[in-house]
Coordinates of C-alpha atoms and ligand atoms in Angstrom, one line a residue:
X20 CA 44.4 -67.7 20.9
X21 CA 45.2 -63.8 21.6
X22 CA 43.5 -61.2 23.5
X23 CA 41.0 -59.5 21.4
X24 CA 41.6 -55.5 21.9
X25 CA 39.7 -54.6 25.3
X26 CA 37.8 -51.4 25.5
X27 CA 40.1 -48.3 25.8
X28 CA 43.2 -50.0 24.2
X29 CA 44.3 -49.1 21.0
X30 CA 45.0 -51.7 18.5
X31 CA 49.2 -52.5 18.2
X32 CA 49.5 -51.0 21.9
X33 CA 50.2 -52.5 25.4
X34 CA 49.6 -49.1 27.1
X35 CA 51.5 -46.5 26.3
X36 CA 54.1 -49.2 25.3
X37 CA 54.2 -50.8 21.2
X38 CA 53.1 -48.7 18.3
X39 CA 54.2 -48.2 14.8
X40 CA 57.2 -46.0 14.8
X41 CA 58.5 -46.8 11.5
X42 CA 58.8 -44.8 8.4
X43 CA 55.7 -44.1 6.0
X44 CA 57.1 -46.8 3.2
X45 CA 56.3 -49.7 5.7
X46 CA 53.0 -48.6 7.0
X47 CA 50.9 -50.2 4.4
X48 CA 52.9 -53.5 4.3
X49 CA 52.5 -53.4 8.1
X50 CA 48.5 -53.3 7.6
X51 CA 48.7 -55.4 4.6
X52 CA 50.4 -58.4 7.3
X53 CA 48.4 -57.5 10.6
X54 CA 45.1 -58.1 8.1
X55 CA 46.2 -61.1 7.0
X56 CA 47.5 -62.1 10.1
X57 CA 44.3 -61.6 11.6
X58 CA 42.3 -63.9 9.2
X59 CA 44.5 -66.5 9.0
X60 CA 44.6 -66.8 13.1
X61 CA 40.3 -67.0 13.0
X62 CA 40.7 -69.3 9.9
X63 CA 40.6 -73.0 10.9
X64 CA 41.8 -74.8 7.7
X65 CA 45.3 -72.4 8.8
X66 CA 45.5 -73.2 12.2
X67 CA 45.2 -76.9 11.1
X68 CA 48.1 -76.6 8.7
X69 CA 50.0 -74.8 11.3
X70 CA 49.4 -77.9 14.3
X71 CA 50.4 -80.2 11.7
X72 CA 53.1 -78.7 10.7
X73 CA 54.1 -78.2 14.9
X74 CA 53.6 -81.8 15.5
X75 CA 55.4 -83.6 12.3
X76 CA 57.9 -81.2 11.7
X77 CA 58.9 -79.0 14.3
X78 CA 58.6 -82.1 17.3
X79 CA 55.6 -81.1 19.1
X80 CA 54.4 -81.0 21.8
X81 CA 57.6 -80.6 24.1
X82 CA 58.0 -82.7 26.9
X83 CA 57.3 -81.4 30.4
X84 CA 60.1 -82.9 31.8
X85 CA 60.3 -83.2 36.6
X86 CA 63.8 -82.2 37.1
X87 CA 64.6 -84.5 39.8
X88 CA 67.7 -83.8 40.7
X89 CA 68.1 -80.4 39.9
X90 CA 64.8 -79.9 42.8
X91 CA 66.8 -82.1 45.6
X92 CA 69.4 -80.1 44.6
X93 CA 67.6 -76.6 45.5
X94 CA 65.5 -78.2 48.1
X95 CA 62.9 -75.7 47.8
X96 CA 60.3 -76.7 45.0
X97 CA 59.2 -79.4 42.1
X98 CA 61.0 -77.8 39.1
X99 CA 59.8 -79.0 35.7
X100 CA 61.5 -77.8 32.7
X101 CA 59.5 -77.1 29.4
X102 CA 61.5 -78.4 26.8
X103 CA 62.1 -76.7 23.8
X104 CA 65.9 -77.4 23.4
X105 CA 64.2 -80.6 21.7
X106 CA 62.6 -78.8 18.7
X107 CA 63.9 -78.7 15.2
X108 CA 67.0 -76.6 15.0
X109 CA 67.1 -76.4 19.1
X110 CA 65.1 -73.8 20.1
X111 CA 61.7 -72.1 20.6
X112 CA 62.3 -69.7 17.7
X113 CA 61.1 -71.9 14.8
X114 CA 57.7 -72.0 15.9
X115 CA 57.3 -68.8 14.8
X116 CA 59.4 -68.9 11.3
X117 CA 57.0 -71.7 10.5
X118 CA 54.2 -69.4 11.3
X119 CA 55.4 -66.4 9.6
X120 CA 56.3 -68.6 6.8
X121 CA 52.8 -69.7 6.1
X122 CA 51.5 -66.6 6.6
X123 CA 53.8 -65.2 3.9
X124 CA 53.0 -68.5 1.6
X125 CA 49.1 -67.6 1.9
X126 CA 49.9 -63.7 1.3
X127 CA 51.3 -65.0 -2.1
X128 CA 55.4 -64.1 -1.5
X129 CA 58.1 -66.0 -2.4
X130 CA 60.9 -64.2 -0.7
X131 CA 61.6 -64.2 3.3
X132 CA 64.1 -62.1 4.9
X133 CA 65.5 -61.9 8.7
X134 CA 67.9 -60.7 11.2
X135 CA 69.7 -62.8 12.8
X136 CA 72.1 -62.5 16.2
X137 CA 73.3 -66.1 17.5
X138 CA 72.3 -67.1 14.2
X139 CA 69.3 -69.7 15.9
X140 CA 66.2 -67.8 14.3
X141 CA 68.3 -67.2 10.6
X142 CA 68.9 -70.9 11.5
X143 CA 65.2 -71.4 12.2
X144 CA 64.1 -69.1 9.1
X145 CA 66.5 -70.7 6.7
X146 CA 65.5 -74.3 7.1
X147 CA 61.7 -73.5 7.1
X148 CA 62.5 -71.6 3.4
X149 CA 63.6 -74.5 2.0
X150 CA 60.9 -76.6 3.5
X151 CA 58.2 -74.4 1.7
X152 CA 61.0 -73.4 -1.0
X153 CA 61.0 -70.1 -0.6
X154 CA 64.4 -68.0 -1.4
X155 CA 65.8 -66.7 2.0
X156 CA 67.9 -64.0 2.8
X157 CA 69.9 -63.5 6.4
X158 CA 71.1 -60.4 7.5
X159 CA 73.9 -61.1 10.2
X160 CA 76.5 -58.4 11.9
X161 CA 79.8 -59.5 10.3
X162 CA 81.1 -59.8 14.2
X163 CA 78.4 -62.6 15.2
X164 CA 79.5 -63.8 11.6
X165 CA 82.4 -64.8 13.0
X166 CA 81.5 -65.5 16.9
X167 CA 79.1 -68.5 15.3
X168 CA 80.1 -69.4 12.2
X169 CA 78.8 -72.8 12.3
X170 CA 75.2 -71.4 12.4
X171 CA 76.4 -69.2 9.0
X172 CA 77.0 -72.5 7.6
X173 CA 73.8 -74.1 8.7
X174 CA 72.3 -71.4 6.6
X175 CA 73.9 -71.7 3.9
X176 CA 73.0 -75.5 3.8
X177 CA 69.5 -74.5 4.0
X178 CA 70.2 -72.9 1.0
X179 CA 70.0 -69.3 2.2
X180 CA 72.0 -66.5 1.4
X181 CA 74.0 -65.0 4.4
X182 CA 74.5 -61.2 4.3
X183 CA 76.9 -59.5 6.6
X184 CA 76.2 -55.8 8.0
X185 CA 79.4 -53.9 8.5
X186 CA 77.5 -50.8 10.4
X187 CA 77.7 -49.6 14.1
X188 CA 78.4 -52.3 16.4
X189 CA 78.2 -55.2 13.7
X190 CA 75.5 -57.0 15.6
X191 CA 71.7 -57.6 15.8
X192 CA 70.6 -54.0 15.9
X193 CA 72.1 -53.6 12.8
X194 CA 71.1 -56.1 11.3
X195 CA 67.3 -55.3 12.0
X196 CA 68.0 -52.1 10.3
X197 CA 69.1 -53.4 7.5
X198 CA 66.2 -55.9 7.3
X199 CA 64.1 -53.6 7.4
X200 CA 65.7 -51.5 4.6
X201 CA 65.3 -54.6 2.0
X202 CA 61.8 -55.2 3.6
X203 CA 61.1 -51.4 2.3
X204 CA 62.6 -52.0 -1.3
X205 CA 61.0 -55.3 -1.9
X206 CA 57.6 -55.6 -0.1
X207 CA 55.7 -56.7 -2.9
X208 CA 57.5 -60.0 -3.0
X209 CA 58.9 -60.1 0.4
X210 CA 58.3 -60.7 3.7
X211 CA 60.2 -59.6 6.9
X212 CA 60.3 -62.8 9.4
X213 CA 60.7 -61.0 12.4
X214 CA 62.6 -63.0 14.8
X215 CA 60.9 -62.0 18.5
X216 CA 57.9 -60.0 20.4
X217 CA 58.9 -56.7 18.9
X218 CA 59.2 -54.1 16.4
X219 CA 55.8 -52.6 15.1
X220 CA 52.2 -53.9 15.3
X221 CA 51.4 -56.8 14.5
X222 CA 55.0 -58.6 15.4
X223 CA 54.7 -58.1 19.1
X224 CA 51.5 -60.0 18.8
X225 CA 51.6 -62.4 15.9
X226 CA 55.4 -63.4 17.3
X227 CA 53.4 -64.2 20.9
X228 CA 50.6 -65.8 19.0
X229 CA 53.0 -68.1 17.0
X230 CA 54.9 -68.7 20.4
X231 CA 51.6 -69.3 23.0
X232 CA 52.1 -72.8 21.8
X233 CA 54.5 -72.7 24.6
X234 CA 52.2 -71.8 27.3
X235 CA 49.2 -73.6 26.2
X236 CA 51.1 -76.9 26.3
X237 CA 52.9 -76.2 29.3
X238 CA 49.5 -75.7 31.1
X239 CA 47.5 -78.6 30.0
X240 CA 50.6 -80.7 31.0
X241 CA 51.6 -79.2 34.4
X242 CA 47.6 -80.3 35.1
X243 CA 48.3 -83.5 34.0
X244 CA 51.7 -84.1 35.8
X245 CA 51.9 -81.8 38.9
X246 CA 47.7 -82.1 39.6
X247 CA 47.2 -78.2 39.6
X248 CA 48.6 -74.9 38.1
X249 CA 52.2 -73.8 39.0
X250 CA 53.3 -71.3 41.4
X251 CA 55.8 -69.7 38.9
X252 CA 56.9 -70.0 35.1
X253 CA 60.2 -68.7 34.7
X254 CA 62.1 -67.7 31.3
X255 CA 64.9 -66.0 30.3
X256 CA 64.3 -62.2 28.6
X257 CA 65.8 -60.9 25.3
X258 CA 63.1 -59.7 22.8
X259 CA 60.9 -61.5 25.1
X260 CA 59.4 -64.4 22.9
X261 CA 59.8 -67.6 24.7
X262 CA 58.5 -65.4 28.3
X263 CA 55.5 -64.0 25.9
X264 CA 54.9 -67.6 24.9
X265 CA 54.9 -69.8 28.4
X266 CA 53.3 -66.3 29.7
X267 CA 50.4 -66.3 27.3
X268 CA 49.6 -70.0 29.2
X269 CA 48.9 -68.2 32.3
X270 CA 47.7 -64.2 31.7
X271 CA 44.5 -65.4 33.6
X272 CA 45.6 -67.2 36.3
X273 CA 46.4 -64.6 39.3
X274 CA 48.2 -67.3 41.1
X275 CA 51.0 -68.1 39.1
X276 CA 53.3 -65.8 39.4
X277 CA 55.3 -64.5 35.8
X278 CA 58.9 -64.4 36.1
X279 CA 61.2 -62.9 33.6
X280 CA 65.4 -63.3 33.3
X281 CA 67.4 -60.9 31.6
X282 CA 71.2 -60.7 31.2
X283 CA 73.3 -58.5 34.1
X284 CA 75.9 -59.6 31.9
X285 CA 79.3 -58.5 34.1
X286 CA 77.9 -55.9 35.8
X287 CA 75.1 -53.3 36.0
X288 CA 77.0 -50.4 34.3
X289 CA 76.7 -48.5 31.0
X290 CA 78.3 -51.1 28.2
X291 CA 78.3 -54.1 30.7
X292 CA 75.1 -55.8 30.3
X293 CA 71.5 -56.1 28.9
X294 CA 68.8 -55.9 31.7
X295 CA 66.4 -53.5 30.2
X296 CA 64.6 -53.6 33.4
X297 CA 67.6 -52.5 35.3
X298 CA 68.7 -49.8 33.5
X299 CA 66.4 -49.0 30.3
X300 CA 64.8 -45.8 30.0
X301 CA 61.5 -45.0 27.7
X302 CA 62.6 -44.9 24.4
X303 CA 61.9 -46.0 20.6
X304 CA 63.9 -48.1 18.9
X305 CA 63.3 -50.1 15.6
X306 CA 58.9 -49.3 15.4
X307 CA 58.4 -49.5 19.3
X308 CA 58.1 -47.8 22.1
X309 CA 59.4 -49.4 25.0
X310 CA 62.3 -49.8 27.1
X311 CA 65.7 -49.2 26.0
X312 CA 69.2 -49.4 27.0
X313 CA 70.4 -45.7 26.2
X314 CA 72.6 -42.4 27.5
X315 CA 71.5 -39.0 28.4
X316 CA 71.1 -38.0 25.0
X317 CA 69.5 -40.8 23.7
X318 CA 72.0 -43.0 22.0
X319 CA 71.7 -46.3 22.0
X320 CA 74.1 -47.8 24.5
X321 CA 76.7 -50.9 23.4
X322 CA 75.0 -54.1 25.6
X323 CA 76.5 -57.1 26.8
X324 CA 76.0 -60.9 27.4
X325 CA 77.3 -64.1 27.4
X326 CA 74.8 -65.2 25.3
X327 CA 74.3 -63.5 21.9
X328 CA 70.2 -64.1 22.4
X329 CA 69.8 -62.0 25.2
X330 CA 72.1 -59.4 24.3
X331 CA 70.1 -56.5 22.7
X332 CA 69.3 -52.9 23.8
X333 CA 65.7 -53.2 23.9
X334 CA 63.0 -55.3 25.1
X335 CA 59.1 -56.5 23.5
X336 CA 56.5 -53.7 25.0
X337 CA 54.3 -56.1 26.3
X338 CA 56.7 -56.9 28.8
X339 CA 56.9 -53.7 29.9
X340 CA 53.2 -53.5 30.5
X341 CA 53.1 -56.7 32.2
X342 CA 55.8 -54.9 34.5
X343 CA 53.6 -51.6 35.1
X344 CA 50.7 -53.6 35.7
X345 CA 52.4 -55.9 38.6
X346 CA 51.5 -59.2 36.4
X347 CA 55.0 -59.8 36.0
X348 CA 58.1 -59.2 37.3
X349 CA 62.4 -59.1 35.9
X350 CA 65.2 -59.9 37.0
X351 CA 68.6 -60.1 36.4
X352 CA 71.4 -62.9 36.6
X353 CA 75.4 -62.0 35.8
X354 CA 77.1 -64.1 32.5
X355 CA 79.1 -66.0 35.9
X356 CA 75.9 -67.2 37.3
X357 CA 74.9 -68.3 33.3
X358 CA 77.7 -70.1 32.8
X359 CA 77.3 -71.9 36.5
X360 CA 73.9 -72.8 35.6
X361 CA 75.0 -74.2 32.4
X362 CA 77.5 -76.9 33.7
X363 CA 74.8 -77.0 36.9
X364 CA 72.4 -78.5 34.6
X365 CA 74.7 -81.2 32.5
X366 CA 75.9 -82.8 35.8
X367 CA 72.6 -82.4 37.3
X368 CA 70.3 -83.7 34.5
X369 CA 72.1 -84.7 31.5
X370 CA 70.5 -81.7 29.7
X371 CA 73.2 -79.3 27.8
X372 CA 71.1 -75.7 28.0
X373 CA 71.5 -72.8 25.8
X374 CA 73.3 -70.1 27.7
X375 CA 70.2 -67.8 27.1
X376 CA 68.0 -70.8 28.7
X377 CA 70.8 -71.0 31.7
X378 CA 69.8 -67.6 32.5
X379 CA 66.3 -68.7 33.5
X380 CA 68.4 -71.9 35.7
X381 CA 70.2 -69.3 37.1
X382 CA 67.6 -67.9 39.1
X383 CA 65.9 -70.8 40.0
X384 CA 69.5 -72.1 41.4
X385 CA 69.9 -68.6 43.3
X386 CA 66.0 -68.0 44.6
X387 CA 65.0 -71.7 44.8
X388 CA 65.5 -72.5 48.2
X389 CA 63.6 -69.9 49.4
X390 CA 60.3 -71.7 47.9
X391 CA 58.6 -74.4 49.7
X392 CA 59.1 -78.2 48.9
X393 CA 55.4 -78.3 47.6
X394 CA 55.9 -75.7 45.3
X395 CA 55.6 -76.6 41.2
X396 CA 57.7 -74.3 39.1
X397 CA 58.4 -74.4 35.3
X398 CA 61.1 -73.6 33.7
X399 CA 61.2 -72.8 29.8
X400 CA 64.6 -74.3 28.4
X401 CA 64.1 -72.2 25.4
X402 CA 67.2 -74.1 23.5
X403 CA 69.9 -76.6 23.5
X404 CA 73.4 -75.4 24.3
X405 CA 75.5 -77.2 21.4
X406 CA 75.6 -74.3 19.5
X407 CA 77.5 -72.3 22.8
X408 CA 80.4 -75.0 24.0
X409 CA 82.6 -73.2 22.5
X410 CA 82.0 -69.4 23.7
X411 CA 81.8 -71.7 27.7
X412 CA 85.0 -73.3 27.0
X413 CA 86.9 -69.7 26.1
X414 CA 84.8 -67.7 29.2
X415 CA 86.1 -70.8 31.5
X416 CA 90.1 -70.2 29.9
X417 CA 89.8 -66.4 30.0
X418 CA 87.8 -66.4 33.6
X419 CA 91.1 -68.6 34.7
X420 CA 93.3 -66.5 33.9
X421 CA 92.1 -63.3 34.7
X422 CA 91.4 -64.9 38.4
X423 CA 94.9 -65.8 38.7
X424 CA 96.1 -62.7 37.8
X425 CA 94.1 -61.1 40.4
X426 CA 95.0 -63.2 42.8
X427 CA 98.5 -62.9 42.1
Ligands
PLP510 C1 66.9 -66.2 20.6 C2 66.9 -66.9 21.9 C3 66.4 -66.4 23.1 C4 66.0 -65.0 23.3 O1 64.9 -64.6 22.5 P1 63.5 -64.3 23.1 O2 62.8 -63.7 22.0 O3 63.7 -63.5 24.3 O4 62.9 -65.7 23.5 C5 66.4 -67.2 24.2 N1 66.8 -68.5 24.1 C6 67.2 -69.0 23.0 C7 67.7 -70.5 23.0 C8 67.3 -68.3 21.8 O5 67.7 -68.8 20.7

């Protein structure tokens, strides 16, 4: 299911990206999850329990769906989009709270805790804790408190408790921090259901494990429906998860080329966007090494986005190495080209994307017609775009206005 550890790397590192930067409280609840992490993945009667679960209860497999229009449209390539805007709770991210969750049921706890920014994998977390009754704790920035407060009250349906963090910025980074402090003072009963490919060893690679579901299926099926391997998978870029898991499909195949989206947000400047790739710099933030959005002397710069899921100052370090190696490549698209993409695809197809997924349309809409007709691409719709009509509808009003003041 994952790459064993190839001669010369060291365990928890993708080069000289990943690691274990945290403080010494967490190292032994760290090893305590990557060892049973690592049984559970080689132990059959889990991964049973864990398809099961996938199929009945999460909606799997995803459909691999020919985007008719949306390829005349381009004129360039057969675009097929990999659709996990139809699992439970509308995205990709609850294939890995289920996972995490029964891990944590087999380690024996009873608590789970997460961050959360758009509120999709507290959303994810909280309804898997009350399927497997466990008592669930959010930690949420007070300000995405409020930008999605529908998702808060999802939550709280699910029976979880909903704790805002009033620190820095008062959004995911903060949140993780204060995560991770709770995870400190109650490991024994507790674990930390981290929410993408990053942080310390094991998450980078138990997240991508959980999520290779992605890939796997999106493989077996592109055989099936398109007769042969794509030319390029394509997914939008914020901790990295749903890329890790549609990448994982394809590591070995040369030929299909990896393609990565992150957020350019309004602009490439300081405090105007989220494309690690465009302006990170090596750094560690929260137990990795990788790249990060930060100044000269290090801070941590203020990100934006459009979409709350892509808007965080650092990215997974696999991706990274993926990058160095030439196995993948990023790119960027601006919040205007999102938010095209997004009403692109409901007139086009009927399909309502998340604006993180819309990224990932984005480019396809921009590069497309430079690939030939016979082409196969996939797409990974990583989630449904209910949860962002009303952020579109406000960008739209504001976008407006400010262009008739400027053009006044
Ligand atoms: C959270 C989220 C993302 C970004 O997270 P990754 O770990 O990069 O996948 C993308 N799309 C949707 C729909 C999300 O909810």
């Amino acid at each position: 299911m994952s790459r064993a550890v190839r001669p010369g790397e060291r365990r928890g590192y993708f080069g000289p990206y990943g690691g274990q930067f945290v403080p010494e409280t967490l190292m032994a609840p760290l090893a305590e999850l990557a060892a049973a992490w690592r049984k559970a993945r080689r132990d059959p009667e889990f991964q049973r329990e864990f398809r099961g679960y996938l199929r009945d209860l999460v909606g799997r497999p995803t459909p691999l769906y020919f985007a008719r229009r949306l390829s005349a449209a381009i004129g360039g390539a057969r675009i097929f989009l990999k659709r996990e805007d139809l699992c439970h709770t509308g995205a990709h991210k609850i294939n890995n709270s289920l996972g995490q969750i029964l891990l944590a049921r087999r380690m024996g706890k009873r608590r789970v805790i997460a961050e959360t920014g758009a509120g999709q994998h507290g959303v994810a977390t909280a309804a898997m804790a009350a399927a497997f009754e466990m008592e669930c704790v959010i930690y949420m920035g007070r300000v995405d408190m409020e930008r999605q407060a529908l998702n808060v009250y999802r939550m709280r349906e699910f029976g979880a408790e909903v704790v805002p963090v009033t620190a820095g910025q008062q959004t995911l980074k903060e949140a993780i921090s204060e995560a991770m402090r709770d995870w400190v003072t109650n490991v024994r009963t507790t674990h930390y259901v981290l929410g993408t490919v990053f942080g310390a060893y094991p998450y980078p690679d138990l997240v991508r494990d959980f999520q290779s579901v992605i890939g796997r299926e999106a493989r077996r099926q592109c055989f099936k429906q398109a007769g042969r391997l794509p030319d390029r998978v394509v997914a939008c870029v914020g901790g990295g998860s749903n890329a890790m898991g549609l990448f994982s499909g394809f590591l070995e195949d040369p030929g299909v080329a990896l393609i990565g989206v992150e957020a350019g947000g309004r602009r490439i400047a300081p405090g105007e966007h989220a494309a690690r790739f465009a302006g990170g710099k090596l750094g560690v933030l929260q137990g990795a090494r990788t790249l990060v959005l930060q100044d000269e002397e290090g801070q941590i710069l203020p990100t934006h986005s459009v979409s709350a899921g892509l808007d965080y100052a650092a990215v997974g370090p696999e991706h990274v190495w993926l990058r160095d190696q030439g196995r993948a490549t990023y790119h960027f698209v601006t919040d205007e080209e999102a938010v095209n993409a997004f009403d692109g695809l409901c007139r086009l197809e009927g399909i309502l994307p998340a604006l993180e997924s819309a990224h990932a349309v984005a480019y396809v809409l921009r590069e497309g017609s430079k690939w030939k007709p016979e082409d196969v691409v996939i797409v990974n719709l990583s989630g449904r775009g209910d949860k962002d009509l009303q952020l579109v509808m406000d960008w739209k009003a504001r976008h407006a206005r400010s262009g008739e003041a400027s053009s006044s």
